[in-house]
Amino acid sequence: MLYLRKNDIKQSFSMREAIEASKKALSAYSNGMAEVPLRTNLDIAQYEGQSLYMPAYVKGDHSALGIKIASVYPKNIKRNLPSIFALMLVLDPVTGIVTACLDGTYFTQLRTGAVQGAATDLLARKDAKIGALIGTGGQAEAQLEAMLTARSLKEVRVYSLHFQHAKRFCSEMQHHYDCELIPVKTSEACVTDADIITTVTTAKTPTFQAEWVKVGAHINGIGSFTPEMCEIPTELIQQADIILFDTMDGVLHEAGDFITPLQNGLVNLQDYDGELGQLINGEIKGRDSDQQITLFKSVGSAVLDVVVADAIVKKAKSEGLGLELLN
């Protein structure tokens, strides 16, 4: 069994490759080629933790099988341990044998960034120059990289509830990129005139206002993943020309910003145009005008995990990276 650490993954697999693998995963999902059971969430009440198990299987000539295990233990901080830990297991779909184990924490950051990059690549204006990133937590670095992989932006404005966090993030990231990273003190300053807006927070109220969004902008909602969470304002959902999800079932079961307006009758199910995989497969139309506002929402799916992980393992093996563990 091959064990891939964070540096092994970073050295062997680029964000561009992760974006293309994510497109293949969503294409397979929308084609009905994936088996993705609901994730199992064990509540470890005694220790105030949760243990999550997310399996998936993709059929066909390029089959993939795997499971991601993630633990969320907020009190680990007091133990000087990470509050979120994840591990990705890759299995051989022919034999069922575990063939690889990946650092799931970094892997999840890469994969989550990549699905946003896929949507940005397919939906944002080709001439996009200004980016907006709301949120500077653990997902922010990969989200920034994905935006800059999908489009050659001249500047990205960064907003956090704590301005010092935005300043520190921009300072740490600036030496990696040619574009200018600008910390801003308000969400309005971040979003106004931006061509691409990505919000990746755990907010329970919208992180910006619809009236600040310019005509022709593309928006990515990446952070919310429970019915109580909300990043995208309902008014923007009402006015967007194209609204696509990573998976329709996932978003309509988990993302509060899209569930609540539907339940309240402020939008109809028909206002949600479909899945990004359907666009990739040519079943639905994407942007056909620079004046359209496009909106993408992701809550994540194990199909992305298994396809991206399988591609990473194959690439790492071809380059002789990773640690081979004895069975």
Short mmCIF file of C-alpha atoms in Angstrom, two decimals, residues 192-312:
data_model
loop_
_atom_site.label_atom_id
_atom_site.label_comp_id
_atom_site.label_asym_id
_atom_site.label_seq_id
_atom_site.Cartn_x
_atom_site.Cartn_y
_atom_site.Cartn_z
CA THR A 192 -17.71 45.58 -5.59
CA ASP A 193 -16.63 45.38 -9.26
CA ALA A 194 -15.19 41.86 -8.80
CA ASP A 195 -15.46 39.51 -11.79
CA ILE A 196 -15.14 36.35 -9.68
CA ILE A 197 -16.40 36.09 -6.11
CA THR A 198 -15.61 33.08 -3.92
CA THR A 199 -16.99 32.81 -0.41
CA VAL A 200 -15.67 30.04 1.85
CA THR A 201 -16.88 30.58 5.41
CA THR A 202 -19.06 28.92 8.05
CA ALA A 203 -21.42 31.92 8.15
CA LYS A 204 -25.09 31.63 9.02
CA THR A 205 -25.99 34.89 7.29
CA PRO A 206 -24.98 36.09 3.80
CA THR A 207 -21.37 37.23 3.54
CA PHE A 208 -22.17 40.00 1.02
CA GLN A 209 -25.14 41.80 -0.53
CA ALA A 210 -26.56 41.14 -3.98
CA GLU A 211 -26.58 44.84 -4.88
CA TRP A 212 -22.76 44.87 -4.71
CA VAL A 213 -22.40 42.23 -7.44
CA LYS A 214 -21.58 43.58 -10.90
CA VAL A 215 -23.28 42.48 -14.10
CA GLY A 216 -21.38 39.57 -15.63
CA ALA A 217 -19.85 38.35 -12.37
CA HIS A 218 -19.38 34.71 -11.45
CA ILE A 219 -19.96 33.64 -7.83
CA ASN A 220 -18.81 30.49 -6.02
CA GLY A 221 -20.51 29.46 -2.77
CA ILE A 222 -18.15 26.95 -1.15
CA GLY A 223 -18.50 27.25 2.62
CA SER A 224 -22.03 26.32 3.69
CA PHE A 225 -22.74 22.62 4.14
CA THR A 226 -25.64 22.45 6.63
CA PRO A 227 -29.25 23.69 6.48
CA GLU A 228 -28.40 26.29 9.14
CA MET A 229 -25.50 27.82 7.20
CA CYS A 230 -25.81 30.57 4.62
CA GLU A 231 -23.31 32.55 2.53
CA ILE A 232 -25.22 33.53 -0.61
CA PRO A 233 -27.95 36.23 -0.36
CA THR A 234 -31.39 35.14 -1.55
CA GLU A 235 -31.66 38.27 -3.72
CA LEU A 236 -28.65 37.10 -5.73
CA ILE A 237 -30.17 33.66 -6.20
CA GLN A 238 -33.30 35.39 -7.50
CA GLN A 239 -31.40 37.51 -10.03
CA ALA A 240 -28.70 35.08 -11.20
CA ASP A 241 -29.03 33.98 -14.82
CA ILE A 242 -27.42 30.56 -14.36
CA ILE A 243 -27.33 28.53 -11.12
CA LEU A 244 -25.43 25.25 -11.07
CA PHE A 245 -24.54 22.82 -8.28
CA ASP A 246 -21.88 20.16 -7.83
CA THR A 247 -24.68 17.70 -7.02
CA MET A 248 -28.36 18.60 -6.94
CA ASP A 249 -29.18 16.14 -4.13
CA GLY A 250 -26.28 17.33 -2.01
CA VAL A 251 -27.06 21.04 -2.22
CA LEU A 252 -30.80 20.61 -1.70
CA HIS A 253 -30.20 18.51 1.41
CA GLU A 254 -27.30 20.42 2.95
CA ALA A 255 -26.92 24.05 1.85
CA GLY A 256 -29.13 26.40 3.85
CA ASP A 257 -28.64 29.35 1.49
CA PHE A 258 -30.39 27.38 -1.29
CA ILE A 259 -32.81 25.30 0.80
CA THR A 260 -34.40 28.16 2.76
CA PRO A 261 -35.51 30.38 -0.16
CA LEU A 262 -36.97 27.29 -1.83
CA GLN A 263 -38.94 26.38 1.30
CA ASN A 264 -40.12 29.98 1.69
CA GLY A 265 -41.37 30.17 -1.90
CA LEU A 266 -38.90 32.89 -2.87
CA VAL A 267 -37.51 30.72 -5.68
CA ASN A 268 -38.77 27.67 -7.55
CA LEU A 269 -36.92 24.41 -8.09
CA GLN A 270 -36.89 25.31 -11.80
CA ASP A 271 -34.71 28.33 -10.96
CA TYR A 272 -31.89 25.90 -10.22
CA ASP A 273 -30.55 25.00 -13.63
CA GLY A 274 -28.79 21.72 -12.83
CA GLU A 275 -25.37 20.26 -12.14
CA LEU A 276 -21.94 21.30 -13.37
CA GLY A 277 -21.53 17.75 -14.68
CA GLN A 278 -24.54 18.26 -16.95
CA LEU A 279 -22.85 21.32 -18.40
CA ILE A 280 -19.65 19.33 -18.94
CA ASN A 281 -21.68 16.59 -20.63
CA GLY A 282 -23.37 19.09 -22.96
CA GLU A 283 -26.85 18.49 -21.52
CA ILE A 284 -27.41 22.10 -20.44
CA LYS A 285 -26.11 25.50 -21.49
CA GLY A 286 -23.60 27.60 -19.60
CA ARG A 287 -22.66 31.25 -19.97
CA ASP A 288 -23.39 32.63 -23.43
CA SER A 289 -23.17 36.35 -22.62
CA ASP A 290 -20.72 38.58 -20.79
CA GLN A 291 -23.73 40.21 -19.12
CA GLN A 292 -24.94 37.09 -17.34
CA ILE A 293 -24.46 36.52 -13.62
CA THR A 294 -23.48 32.90 -12.98
CA LEU A 295 -23.64 31.15 -9.62
CA PHE A 296 -22.09 27.85 -8.50
CA LYS A 297 -22.72 26.06 -5.22
CA SER A 298 -20.74 23.12 -3.86
CA VAL A 299 -21.22 21.07 -0.72
CA GLY A 300 -18.72 18.42 -1.77
CA SER A 301 -19.24 14.82 -2.78
CA ALA A 302 -17.34 11.59 -2.27
CA VAL A 303 -17.32 11.13 -6.05
CA LEU A 304 -14.85 14.02 -6.20
CA ASP A 305 -12.76 12.39 -3.49
CA VAL A 306 -12.39 9.01 -5.18
CA VAL A 307 -11.74 10.28 -8.71
CA VAL A 308 -9.21 12.94 -7.69
CA ALA A 309 -7.49 10.57 -5.24
CA ASP A 310 -7.22 7.87 -7.89
CA ALA A 311 -5.60 10.33 -10.31
CA ILE A 312 -3.17 11.50 -7.61
#
